[in-house]
CSV table of C-alpha atoms in Angstrom, one decimal:
chain,number,residue,atom,x,y,z
A,4,MET,CA,18.8,-10.9,-6.3
A,5,THR,CA,17.6,-7.3,-6.0
A,6,ILE,CA,13.8,-6.9,-5.7
A,7,ALA,CA,11.9,-4.6,-8.0
A,8,ARG,CA,9.6,-2.0,-6.5
A,9,ASP,CA,7.4,0.9,-7.7
A,10,ILE,CA,9.6,3.7,-9.2
A,11,SER,CA,7.0,6.0,-10.6
A,12,PRO,CA,3.7,7.7,-9.5
A,13,VAL,CA,0.6,6.8,-11.4
A,14,VAL,CA,1.2,7.7,-15.1
A,15,PHE,CA,-1.1,7.7,-18.1
A,16,ARG,CA,-0.8,6.5,-21.6
A,17,GLY,CA,-3.2,6.9,-24.5
A,18,GLU,CA,-4.4,3.5,-25.7
A,19,PRO,CA,-7.6,3.6,-27.8
A,20,ASP,CA,-8.3,-0.1,-27.0
A,21,ASN,CA,-7.3,0.2,-23.3
A,22,ARG,CA,-4.6,-2.3,-23.8
A,23,LEU,CA,-0.8,-1.9,-23.9
A,24,ARG,CA,1.1,-3.5,-26.7
A,25,GLU,CA,3.2,-6.4,-25.5
A,26,LEU,CA,6.4,-5.9,-27.4
A,27,GLY,CA,8.9,-3.1,-27.1
A,28,ASP,CA,12.6,-2.3,-27.1
A,29,SER,CA,15.0,0.7,-26.9
A,30,GLN,CA,13.8,1.9,-30.3
A,31,ARG,CA,10.2,1.4,-29.5
A,32,PRO,CA,9.7,2.1,-25.8
A,33,TRP,CA,6.5,3.0,-24.0
A,34,PHE,CA,5.9,6.7,-23.1
A,35,PHE,CA,3.7,7.8,-20.2
A,36,THR,CA,2.7,11.2,-18.8
A,37,GLU,CA,2.0,12.2,-15.3
A,38,ALA,CA,-0.9,14.4,-16.4
A,39,TYR,CA,-4.1,12.6,-17.4
A,40,SER,CA,-5.0,15.4,-19.8
A,41,GLN,CA,-1.8,14.9,-21.9
A,42,ALA,CA,-2.0,11.1,-22.2
A,43,LYS,CA,-3.7,11.1,-25.6
A,44,LEU,CA,-0.9,13.2,-27.0
A,45,TYR,CA,1.3,10.1,-26.8
A,46,ALA,CA,-1.1,7.8,-28.6
A,47,GLY,CA,0.8,8.2,-31.8
A,48,ASN,CA,-1.2,8.0,-35.0
A,49,GLN,CA,-3.8,5.7,-33.5
A,50,LYS,CA,-7.4,6.9,-33.8
A,51,TRP,CA,-9.8,7.1,-30.8
A,52,PRO,CA,-13.0,5.5,-32.2
A,53,ASP,CA,-15.0,6.1,-29.1
A,54,PRO,CA,-14.6,9.5,-27.2
A,55,LYS,CA,-15.5,7.7,-24.0
A,56,ASP,CA,-12.3,5.6,-24.2
A,57,GLU,CA,-10.0,6.5,-21.3
A,58,PRO,CA,-6.2,6.6,-21.1
A,59,VAL,CA,-4.6,3.6,-19.4
A,60,ALA,CA,-3.2,4.3,-15.8
A,61,CYS,CA,0.0,2.5,-14.9
A,62,VAL,CA,2.8,2.4,-12.4
A,63,LEU,CA,6.4,1.6,-13.5
A,64,THR,CA,8.4,-0.8,-11.4
A,65,GLY,CA,12.0,-1.8,-11.3
A,66,ARG,CA,15.2,-1.1,-9.4
A,67,THR,CA,16.5,2.2,-10.8
A,68,VAL,CA,15.0,5.3,-12.5
A,69,LEU,CA,17.1,8.0,-14.2
A,70,ASP,CA,15.5,11.4,-13.7
A,71,LEU,CA,16.8,13.9,-16.3
A,72,THR,CA,14.1,16.5,-15.8
A,73,VAL,CA,16.8,18.6,-14.1
A,74,PRO,CA,20.0,17.4,-15.8
A,75,ASP,CA,23.0,17.9,-13.4
A,76,ARG,CA,26.5,18.2,-14.9
A,77,ALA,CA,27.9,17.3,-11.5
A,78,ASP,CA,26.0,14.0,-11.5
A,79,ALA,CA,28.3,11.3,-12.9
A,80,ARG,CA,25.4,9.2,-14.4
A,81,HIS,CA,23.9,12.3,-16.1
A,82,ARG,CA,27.3,13.3,-17.5
A,83,ALA,CA,28.1,9.9,-18.8
A,84,ILE,CA,24.8,9.5,-20.6
A,85,ILE,CA,24.7,13.0,-22.2
A,86,ASP,CA,28.4,12.8,-23.1
A,87,ALA,CA,27.8,9.5,-24.9
A,88,LEU,CA,24.8,11.1,-26.7
A,89,THR,CA,26.9,14.1,-27.7
A,90,MET,CA,29.6,11.9,-29.2
A,91,GLU,CA,27.2,9.8,-31.2
A,92,PHE,CA,26.2,12.7,-33.4
A,93,ASP,CA,28.5,15.2,-35.2
A,94,ASP,CA,26.1,18.0,-35.8
A,95,TRP,CA,24.3,19.8,-32.9
A,96,THR,CA,23.1,22.8,-34.8
A,97,CYS,CA,19.8,24.3,-33.8
A,98,ARG,CA,17.5,23.8,-36.8
A,99,ARG,CA,15.6,27.0,-36.0
A,100,SER,CA,18.4,29.4,-35.3
A,101,GLY,CA,21.1,27.8,-37.3
A,102,GLU,CA,23.5,28.3,-34.4
A,103,PRO,CA,25.5,25.5,-32.6
A,104,ARG,CA,23.8,24.4,-29.5
A,105,ASP,CA,24.9,22.6,-26.3
A,106,PRO,CA,23.3,19.1,-26.2
A,107,TRP,CA,22.6,19.6,-22.5
A,108,SER,CA,20.3,22.5,-23.4
A,109,PHE,CA,18.0,20.2,-25.4
A,110,ILE,CA,17.5,18.0,-22.3
A,111,GLU,CA,17.0,21.0,-20.1
A,112,ALA,CA,14.4,22.7,-22.4
A,113,GLY,CA,12.6,19.4,-23.3
A,114,ASP,CA,12.9,19.9,-27.1
A,115,LEU,CA,15.3,17.1,-28.0
A,116,TYR,CA,12.6,15.3,-30.0
A,117,ASP,CA,11.6,18.5,-31.7
A,118,TYR,CA,15.2,19.0,-32.8
A,119,GLU,CA,14.7,16.7,-35.8
A,120,GLY,CA,10.9,17.1,-36.2
A,121,THR,CA,8.2,14.6,-35.9
A,122,GLY,CA,9.0,11.3,-37.6
A,123,SER,CA,12.7,11.0,-37.1
A,124,GLY,CA,13.8,11.3,-33.4
A,125,GLU,CA,17.2,9.7,-33.9
A,126,ARG,CA,18.7,11.6,-31.0
A,127,TRP,CA,15.6,11.2,-28.9
A,128,ASN,CA,15.7,7.4,-29.4
A,129,ALA,CA,19.5,7.3,-28.9
A,130,LEU,CA,19.1,9.0,-25.5
A,131,PHE,CA,16.9,6.2,-24.2
A,132,ARG,CA,19.0,3.5,-25.8
A,133,ILE,CA,22.0,4.8,-23.8
A,134,ALA,CA,20.0,5.5,-20.6
A,135,PHE,CA,18.4,2.1,-20.6
A,136,GLU,CA,21.9,0.5,-20.1
A,137,GLN,CA,21.8,2.0,-16.6
A,138,ALA,CA,18.2,2.4,-15.6
A,139,ASP,CA,14.8,0.6,-15.9
A,140,ALA,CA,13.0,3.8,-16.6
A,141,VAL,CA,13.8,7.4,-17.6
A,142,ARG,CA,12.0,10.6,-16.6
A,143,VAL,CA,12.6,13.5,-19.0
A,144,LEU,CA,11.0,16.7,-20.1
A,145,ASP,CA,9.3,16.9,-23.5
A,146,LEU,CA,7.8,19.7,-25.5
A,147,THR,CA,5.0,18.6,-27.8
A,148,ASP,CA,1.8,19.8,-29.4
A,149,GLY,CA,-0.9,20.3,-26.8
A,150,THR,CA,1.4,21.2,-23.9
A,151,SER,CA,0.8,25.0,-24.4
A,152,GLY,CA,4.5,25.6,-25.1
A,153,GLN,CA,5.6,24.2,-21.8
A,154,PRO,CA,7.7,21.0,-21.4
A,155,VAL,CA,6.1,18.3,-19.4
A,156,PRO,CA,7.7,15.3,-17.7
A,157,VAL,CA,7.3,12.0,-19.5
A,158,TRP,CA,8.3,8.5,-18.2
A,159,VAL,CA,9.8,6.1,-20.6
A,160,THR,CA,10.6,2.4,-20.4
A,161,HIS,CA,11.4,-0.4,-22.9
A,162,GLN,CA,10.5,-3.3,-20.6
A,163,ARG,CA,7.0,-4.6,-20.6
A,164,ASP,CA,7.5,-6.4,-17.3
A,165,ALA,CA,8.4,-3.0,-15.8
A,166,ILE,CA,4.8,-1.8,-16.3
A,167,ARG,CA,1.9,-2.7,-14.1
A,168,MET,CA,-1.6,-1.5,-14.3
A,169,ALA,CA,-2.6,0.9,-11.6
A,170,THR,CA,-5.2,-0.2,-9.1
A,171,LEU,CA,-8.5,1.5,-8.9
A,172,GLY,CA,-7.5,3.2,-5.7
A,173,GLU,CA,-4.2,4.4,-7.2
A,174,GLU,CA,-5.9,5.8,-10.4
A,175,LEU,CA,-8.7,7.4,-8.4
A,176,GLY,CA,-6.1,9.2,-6.3
A,177,ALA,CA,-4.3,10.6,-9.3
A,178,ARG,CA,-7.6,11.7,-10.9
A,179,LEU,CA,-8.7,13.5,-7.8
A,180,GLU,CA,-5.6,15.6,-8.0
A,181,GLN,CA,-6.2,16.5,-11.7
A,182,GLN,CA,-9.8,16.3,-12.7
A,183,PRO,CA,-13.1,18.0,-11.7
A,184,TRP,CA,-15.5,16.0,-9.6
A,185,GLU,CA,-18.1,15.7,-12.3
A,186,SER,CA,-15.6,13.9,-14.6
A,187,ILE,CA,-14.5,11.6,-11.8
A,188,GLU,CA,-18.1,10.7,-10.8
A,189,ALA,CA,-19.0,9.9,-14.4
A,190,TRP,CA,-15.9,7.8,-14.8
A,191,LEU,CA,-16.7,5.8,-11.6
A,192,GLU,CA,-20.3,5.3,-12.7
A,193,GLY,CA,-19.4,4.4,-16.3
A,194,HIS,CA,-16.3,2.4,-16.0
A,195,HIS,CA,-16.3,0.9,-12.5
A,196,PRO,CA,-19.9,0.3,-11.4
A,197,GLN,CA,-19.0,-3.1,-9.9
A,198,ALA,CA,-16.6,-1.5,-7.4
A,199,GLY,CA,-19.5,0.4,-5.8
A,200,VAL,CA,-17.2,3.3,-4.8
A,201,LEU,CA,-20.0,5.9,-4.6
A,202,GLU,CA,-22.5,3.6,-2.9
A,203,ARG,CA,-19.9,2.6,-0.3
A,204,ALA,CA,-19.0,6.3,0.2
A,205,ASP,CA,-22.6,7.0,0.9
A,206,ARG,CA,-22.7,4.4,3.6
A,207,MET,CA,-19.5,5.8,5.2
A,208,ARG,CA,-21.0,9.3,5.2
A,209,ARG,CA,-24.3,8.3,6.8
A,210,PRO,CA,-23.8,5.5,9.4
A,211,ASP,CA,-26.8,4.7,11.7
A,212,HIS,CA,-25.1,4.6,15.1
A,213,ASP,CA,-28.1,3.0,16.6
A,214,HIS,CA,-27.3,-0.1,14.5
A,215,ARG,CA,-23.6,-0.2,15.6
A,216,ALA,CA,-22.8,-3.7,16.9
A,217,ASP,CA,-22.1,-2.4,20.4
A,218,ARG,CA,-25.4,-0.5,20.5
A,219,VAL,CA,-27.8,-2.5,18.4
A,220,HIS,CA,-29.0,-4.5,21.4
A,221,ARG,CA,-30.9,-1.4,22.4
A,222,VAL,CA,-33.1,-1.4,19.3
A,223,VAL,CA,-33.8,-5.1,18.5
A,224,PRO,CA,-35.5,-7.7,20.7
A,225,PRO,CA,-33.2,-9.9,22.8
A,226,ARG,CA,-34.0,-13.0,20.7
A,227,ASN,CA,-33.0,-11.2,17.5
A,228,PHE,CA,-29.8,-9.9,19.1
A,229,ASP,CA,-28.8,-13.3,20.3
A,230,ALA,CA,-29.1,-14.6,16.7
A,231,MET,CA,-26.7,-12.0,15.4
A,232,GLY,CA,-23.5,-13.5,16.7
A,233,ILE,CA,-22.2,-10.3,18.1
A,234,ASN,CA,-19.8,-11.1,21.0
A,235,GLY,CA,-18.9,-7.6,22.2
A,236,ALA,CA,-15.2,-8.0,21.4
A,237,PRO,CA,-13.1,-7.7,18.2
A,238,GLN,CA,-14.2,-10.6,15.9
A,239,PRO,CA,-13.6,-11.7,12.4
A,240,VAL,CA,-16.0,-10.6,9.6
A,241,TYR,CA,-16.6,-12.4,6.2
A,242,ARG,CA,-17.7,-11.6,2.7
A,243,GLY,CA,-18.1,-13.8,-0.3
A,244,VAL,CA,-16.3,-12.0,-3.2
A,245,PRO,CA,-14.6,-13.0,-6.5
A,246,ALA,CA,-11.0,-14.2,-6.0
A,247,ALA,CA,-9.4,-10.9,-7.0
A,248,TYR,CA,-11.4,-8.8,-4.6
A,249,GLU,CA,-11.0,-7.9,-0.9
A,250,ILE,CA,-13.4,-6.8,1.8
A,251,LEU,CA,-13.7,-3.0,1.4
A,252,PRO,CA,-14.9,-0.3,3.8
A,253,GLY,CA,-18.6,0.2,3.2
A,254,ASP,CA,-19.2,-3.4,2.1
A,255,TRP,CA,-21.9,-5.8,3.2
A,256,ILE,CA,-20.4,-8.4,5.5
A,257,ALA,CA,-21.4,-11.4,7.6
A,258,LEU,CA,-20.2,-12.5,11.0
A,259,ASN,CA,-20.0,-16.2,10.0
A,260,ALA,CA,-18.2,-17.7,7.0
A,261,ARG,CA,-21.1,-20.0,6.0
A,262,TYR,CA,-23.6,-17.2,5.5
A,263,ALA,CA,-20.9,-15.2,3.5
A,264,SER,CA,-20.3,-18.2,1.3
A,265,GLU,CA,-24.0,-18.6,0.6
A,266,HIS,CA,-24.5,-15.0,-0.2
A,267,GLY,CA,-21.5,-14.0,-2.3
A,268,GLY,CA,-21.4,-10.5,-3.6
A,269,ARG,CA,-20.6,-8.6,-6.8
A,270,GLY,CA,-22.4,-11.1,-9.0
A,271,GLN,CA,-19.6,-13.6,-9.5
A,272,ALA,CA,-18.5,-16.9,-8.1
A,273,ALA,CA,-17.5,-16.2,-4.5
A,274,PHE,CA,-14.5,-16.9,-2.3
A,275,VAL,CA,-15.0,-16.2,1.3
A,276,LYS,CA,-12.6,-13.4,2.4
A,277,ARG,CA,-12.0,-12.7,6.1
A,278,LEU,CA,-10.8,-9.7,8.1
A,279,PRO,CA,-9.7,-10.6,11.7
A,280,LEU,CA,-10.3,-8.7,14.9
A,281,VAL,CA,-12.8,-6.1,13.7
A,282,HIS,CA,-14.0,-4.0,16.6
A,283,PRO,CA,-17.7,-3.8,17.3
A,284,GLU,CA,-17.7,0.0,16.6
A,285,ASP,CA,-16.7,-0.8,13.0
A,286,ILE,CA,-19.6,-3.3,12.5
A,287,PHE,CA,-23.2,-2.0,11.8
A,288,TRP,CA,-26.3,-4.1,11.4
A,289,ALA,CA,-27.7,-3.6,7.9
A,290,GLY,CA,-31.3,-3.5,9.2
A,291,THR,CA,-32.4,-6.5,7.2
A,292,ASP,CA,-32.1,-10.0,8.7
A,293,GLU,CA,-29.9,-10.9,11.7
A,294,SER,CA,-27.0,-12.1,9.5
A,295,GLU,CA,-26.4,-9.1,7.3
A,296,PHE,CA,-24.1,-6.3,8.5
A,297,LEU,CA,-22.1,-3.4,7.0
A,298,TYR,CA,-18.3,-2.9,7.5
A,299,LEU,CA,-17.9,0.8,8.4
A,300,PRO,CA,-14.5,1.3,10.0
A,301,ALA,CA,-14.2,4.4,12.1
A,302,ALA,CA,-11.0,5.6,10.5
A,303,TRP,CA,-12.8,5.8,7.1
A,304,ARG,CA,-16.1,7.4,8.3
A,305,ARG,CA,-16.8,11.0,7.5
A,306,GLU,CA,-20.2,12.2,8.4
A,307,ASP,CA,-22.2,15.2,7.0
A,308,VAL,CA,-20.0,15.6,3.9
A,309,SER,CA,-20.6,15.3,0.2
A,310,ARG,CA,-19.4,12.4,-1.9
A,311,GLU,CA,-16.6,14.6,-3.3
A,312,GLU,CA,-15.6,15.9,0.1
A,313,TYR,CA,-15.6,12.3,1.4
A,314,LEU,CA,-13.2,11.0,-1.2
A,315,ARG,CA,-10.9,14.0,-1.1
A,316,SER,CA,-10.7,13.8,2.7
A,317,LEU,CA,-9.1,10.4,2.6
A,318,THR,CA,-5.3,10.1,2.7
A,319,THR,CA,-3.5,8.4,-0.2
A,320,ASP,CA,-3.3,5.1,1.7
A,321,GLN,CA,-6.9,5.3,2.9
A,322,LEU,CA,-8.2,6.0,-0.6
A,323,ARG,CA,-6.2,3.1,-2.0
A,324,MET,CA,-7.5,0.8,0.8
A,325,PHE,CA,-11.1,2.1,0.3
A,326,CYS,CA,-11.0,1.0,-3.3
A,327,ASP,CA,-8.6,-2.0,-3.2
A,328,GLY,CA,-9.0,-3.3,0.3
A,329,GLU,CA,-6.9,-3.2,3.6
A,330,MET,CA,-5.3,-6.5,2.7
A,331,ALA,CA,-4.4,-5.4,-0.9
A,332,SER,CA,-0.7,-4.7,-0.2
A,333,LEU,CA,-0.4,-8.0,1.7
A,334,THR,CA,-1.9,-9.8,-1.3
A,335,ARG,CA,0.2,-8.0,-3.8
A,336,TYR,CA,3.4,-8.7,-2.0
A,337,ALA,CA,2.4,-12.2,-0.9
A,338,ARG,CA,5.4,-13.8,-2.6
A,339,GLU,CA,7.9,-11.3,-1.0
A,340,ILE,CA,6.3,-11.7,2.4
A,341,ARG,CA,6.5,-15.5,2.1
A,342,ALA,CA,10.2,-15.2,1.3
A,343,VAL,CA,10.8,-13.1,4.5
A,344,GLU,CA,8.7,-15.6,6.5
A,345,ASP,CA,10.6,-18.6,5.1
A,346,HIS,CA,14.0,-16.9,5.8
A,347,VAL,CA,13.0,-16.2,9.4
A,348,HIS,CA,11.6,-19.7,9.9
A,349,ASN,CA,14.6,-21.4,8.5
A,350,ALA,CA,17.0,-19.4,10.7
A,351,PHE,CA,14.9,-19.8,13.8
A,352,ASP,CA,16.2,-22.0,16.7
A,353,ALA,CA,13.0,-23.3,18.4
A,354,GLU,CA,15.0,-24.8,21.2
A,355,VAL,CA,16.5,-21.4,22.2
A,356,CYS,CA,13.7,-19.0,21.5
A,357,GLY,CA,10.6,-21.0,20.7
A,358,LEU,CA,8.7,-20.9,24.0
A,359,TYR,CA,7.8,-17.2,24.2
A,360,HIS,CA,9.2,-15.5,21.0
A,361,GLY,CA,8.5,-18.1,18.4
A,362,PRO,CA,6.2,-18.4,15.4
A,363,ASP,CA,3.0,-18.5,17.5
A,364,HIS,CA,3.9,-15.1,19.0
A,365,SER,CA,4.9,-13.7,15.6
A,366,ALA,CA,1.6,-14.8,14.1
A,367,ARG,CA,-0.5,-13.2,16.9
A,368,VAL,CA,1.6,-9.9,16.6
A,369,SER,CA,0.8,-9.8,12.9
A,370,GLN,CA,-2.9,-10.3,13.5
A,371,HIS,CA,-2.9,-7.5,16.1
A,372,ALA,CA,-1.0,-5.4,13.6
A,373,LEU,CA,-3.9,-5.6,11.2
A,374,ALA,CA,-6.4,-4.5,13.8
A,375,VAL,CA,-4.3,-1.6,15.2
A,376,SER,CA,-3.5,-0.4,11.6
A,377,ARG,CA,-7.2,-0.5,10.8
A,378,SER,CA,-7.9,1.7,13.8
A,379,LEU,CA,-5.4,4.3,12.6
A,380,GLY,CA,-6.4,4.1,9.0
A,381,ILE,CA,-2.9,3.1,7.8
A,382,ASP,CA,-1.6,0.4,5.4
A,383,PRO,CA,-0.9,-2.7,7.6
A,384,LEU,CA,2.1,-3.9,5.4
A,385,VAL,CA,4.9,-2.5,7.7
A,386,PRO,CA,3.3,-3.6,11.0
A,387,TYR,CA,2.4,-7.0,9.6
A,388,ILE,CA,6.0,-7.6,8.5
A,389,PHE,CA,7.2,-6.3,11.9
A,390,GLY,CA,5.3,-9.2,13.4
A,391,LEU,CA,7.4,-11.6,11.4
A,392,VAL,CA,10.9,-10.1,12.0
A,393,HIS,CA,11.0,-8.2,15.3
A,394,ASP,CA,12.2,-11.2,17.3
A,395,SER,CA,14.0,-13.0,14.5
A,396,GLN,CA,17.5,-12.1,15.7
A,397,ARG,CA,17.0,-13.2,19.3
A,398,LEU,CA,19.8,-15.3,21.0
A,399,ASP,CA,17.7,-16.5,23.9
A,400,ASP,CA,14.1,-16.4,25.2
A,401,GLY,CA,14.9,-13.9,28.1
A,402,ALA,CA,15.7,-10.3,28.1
A,403,ASP,CA,18.3,-10.2,25.3
A,404,PRO,CA,18.4,-6.3,25.2
A,405,GLU,CA,20.2,-6.1,21.9
A,406,HIS,CA,17.7,-8.2,19.9
A,407,GLY,CA,15.9,-5.2,18.7
A,408,PRO,CA,18.9,-3.4,17.3
A,409,ARG,CA,20.0,-6.7,15.7
A,410,ALA,CA,16.6,-7.0,14.0
A,411,ALA,CA,16.9,-3.4,12.7
A,412,ALA,CA,20.3,-4.1,11.3
A,413,PHE,CA,19.0,-7.3,9.7
A,414,VAL,CA,16.2,-5.3,7.9
A,415,ARG,CA,18.6,-2.7,6.6
A,416,GLU,CA,21.3,-5.2,5.6
A,417,ARG,CA,18.8,-7.4,3.6
A,418,ARG,CA,17.2,-4.5,1.9
A,419,ALA,CA,18.2,-5.6,-1.6
A,420,ASP,CA,17.2,-9.3,-1.5
A,421,LEU,CA,14.4,-9.5,1.1
A,422,PHE,CA,12.9,-6.1,1.8
A,423,GLY,CA,13.5,-4.3,-1.5
A,424,PHE,CA,9.7,-4.1,-2.2
A,425,LEU,CA,9.3,-1.6,0.6
A,426,PRO,CA,9.6,2.1,-0.1
A,427,ASP,CA,12.4,3.9,1.7
A,428,ASP,CA,10.2,5.4,4.4
A,429,ALA,CA,8.5,2.1,5.1
A,430,LEU,CA,11.8,0.3,5.4
A,431,GLU,CA,13.1,2.9,7.9
A,432,ALA,CA,9.9,2.7,9.9
A,433,LEU,CA,10.2,-1.1,10.1
A,434,ALA,CA,13.8,-0.9,11.2
A,435,MET,CA,13.0,1.8,13.8
A,436,ALA,CA,10.2,-0.2,15.2
A,437,CYS,CA,12.4,-3.3,15.5
A,438,ASP,CA,15.2,-1.3,17.1
A,439,LEU,CA,13.0,0.2,19.8
A,440,HIS,CA,10.1,-2.2,20.3
A,441,SER,CA,11.2,-3.5,23.8
A,442,GLU,CA,12.2,-0.1,25.1
A,443,GLY,CA,8.8,0.9,26.4
A,444,GLN,CA,8.4,3.9,24.1
A,445,THR,CA,5.0,5.1,23.1
A,446,GLN,CA,5.8,7.8,20.6
A,447,GLY,CA,6.5,7.6,16.9
A,448,ASP,CA,4.8,7.7,13.6
A,449,ALA,CA,1.6,5.7,13.0
A,450,TRP,CA,3.5,2.7,11.6
A,451,VAL,CA,5.9,2.5,14.5
A,452,ARG,CA,3.1,2.9,17.1
A,453,ALA,CA,1.1,0.2,15.4
A,454,CYS,CA,4.1,-2.1,15.6
A,455,PHE,CA,4.7,-1.4,19.3
A,456,ASP,CA,1.0,-2.1,20.3
A,457,ALA,CA,0.8,-5.2,18.1
A,458,ASP,CA,3.7,-6.7,20.1
A,459,ARG,CA,2.6,-5.5,23.5
A,460,LEU,CA,-0.9,-6.8,23.1
A,461,ASP,CA,0.6,-10.3,23.2
A,462,LEU,CA,2.2,-9.9,26.6
A,463,GLY,CA,-0.4,-12.3,28.0
A,464,ARG,CA,1.8,-15.2,26.8
A,465,VAL,CA,4.2,-14.3,29.7
A,466,ASP,CA,1.4,-13.7,32.2
A,467,ILE,CA,1.6,-9.9,31.8
A,468,VAL,CA,-1.6,-8.0,31.4
A,469,PRO,CA,-0.9,-5.2,28.9
A,470,ASP,CA,-0.8,-1.9,30.8
A,471,PRO,CA,-2.6,0.9,28.9
A,472,ASP,CA,0.2,3.3,30.0
A,473,TYR,CA,2.6,1.3,27.9
A,474,LEU,CA,0.2,1.2,24.8
A,475,CYS,CA,0.3,3.8,22.1
A,476,THR,CA,-3.2,3.9,20.5
A,477,GLU,CA,-6.7,4.4,21.8
A,478,TYR,CA,-7.7,1.1,20.2
A,479,ALA,CA,-5.1,-1.0,22.0
A,480,ARG,CA,-6.0,0.7,25.4
A,481,ARG,CA,-9.6,-0.4,25.2
A,482,PRO,CA,-10.5,-3.0,27.9
A,483,GLU,CA,-12.3,-5.3,25.4
A,484,VAL,CA,-9.3,-5.2,23.1
A,485,ILE,CA,-6.9,-6.1,25.9
A,486,ALA,CA,-9.3,-8.9,27.1
A,487,ALA,CA,-9.5,-10.3,23.5
A,488,ALA,CA,-5.7,-10.2,23.3
A,489,LEU,CA,-5.3,-12.1,26.5
A,490,ALA,CA,-7.7,-14.7,25.3
A,491,MET,CA,-5.6,-15.1,22.1
A,492,SER,CA,-2.3,-15.4,23.8
A,493,GLY,CA,-3.4,-17.6,26.7
A,494,GLN,CA,-1.8,-17.5,30.2
A,495,GLY,CA,1.2,-19.7,29.6
A,496,GLY,CA,4.6,-19.3,31.2
A,497,GLU,CA,3.6,-19.5,34.9
A,498,ASP,CA,6.8,-21.3,35.9
A,499,PHE,CA,8.9,-18.8,33.9
A,500,ILE,CA,7.4,-15.6,35.5
A,501,GLU,CA,8.4,-14.5,39.0
A,502,GLU,CA,6.2,-12.2,41.1
A,503,ASP,CA,8.0,-9.0,40.3
A,504,ASP,CA,6.7,-5.6,39.3
A,505,LEU,CA,5.3,-4.9,35.8
A,506,GLU,CA,8.2,-2.6,34.8
A,507,GLY,CA,10.7,-5.2,35.8
A,508,ARG,CA,8.9,-8.0,33.9
A,509,LEU,CA,8.7,-5.8,30.8
A,510,GLN,CA,12.4,-5.2,31.0
A,511,ARG,CA,13.2,-8.8,31.7
A,512,PHE,CA,11.2,-10.5,29.0
A,513,GLY,CA,11.3,-7.8,26.3
A,514,ALA,CA,8.5,-7.8,23.8
């Protein structure tokens, strides 16, 4: 079965009650605009009782989208749809000029709906009815009142399950591209006070480096420092939050789960959430008692900037993770990730590959992937999945030099039914990392480098101390990170390892 994925950017729809109707069909689809300012134009005849009401931000999902904003006569799908539309109606006379008009020109100019005037839309509706036979959503130009005489792209779908609400991080990213800061600040304060976006941004802009976990021993008495539980190495952090929340950059945190459970945040029943392997440089004492800290990861810190400059400086992924959490993509795709994990587990031969490249190794690689991704400020989804699949096509527990290319082929071949939730660039990065992970390379985009380091940090399982020269990121090269990785992987495999040189061992046992 083909997996659905996001097929649109953040799009907006005018809904006075902030709720989407539940029923629709090809004659009554949902319309969305890419521009926030135009969303209320598509609210129909509904009244906006409160001027403070906001358009609804959504993302469309599915398998296929038909983009008719630039109709192409050489495109077989475009030609089939517009030919079918042409044949359905006998008369294509322009109601303004009285002259015959090519149906393609209505699609190109965005005035197909205007052809019949407001209230009819037979041709407009017929276009979508025909297009929905081939696509889950349609993107098309539309010229309507309020667009200053210029056609604008609209997104249309007739399937309610193809519409998901945009996350706060996704919507904020779209608004930052379209709205003045004053409007965004008022929206955050008025509609999302519980998210604490502005307060957390303030903490990320003004960290007190004397309170950093690797320095705080200089400013507090030894007795107080000993009570803090700082161990000088990457360690887990905790926060009590409602079930739907994650630990966010700028949040209050604790270094033990019990304290987090007893001091849940955001005013609701708390579940204890955990982030593994957080580096001491990302943990700051809050300055209250010995158990309260702030999570201020370096990749998200921007000092001496305004709130607006801070939020606009974040990449799209960083902004999304700042608002939704580093683990949000893993949570969102938990079912799909479990399907990948189950497939790999069911096909795995523990007798052949279970000693050094089995589930324990994969689990540690995925944990390291979270930490390395955090240090780079990137979404951990691709590196985490890499941990699950990079050794999944091994034929033995030794060198097996072709296991990487086989894993890459597996990822590409199972795109539709296992990895279809990944965007194209993410899937190609995953395949490339699998292909090259045991070749000793240290170059590549951030996703690929995070994959390489996550795997190599677990070399201790075959009695190899990870060599910084073979690592790709500053985080992975840190002595305390390597020491923590060795402690995680143990020192097993003494009988399997011969006393040969490091390069030879890397080549022999792969990664």
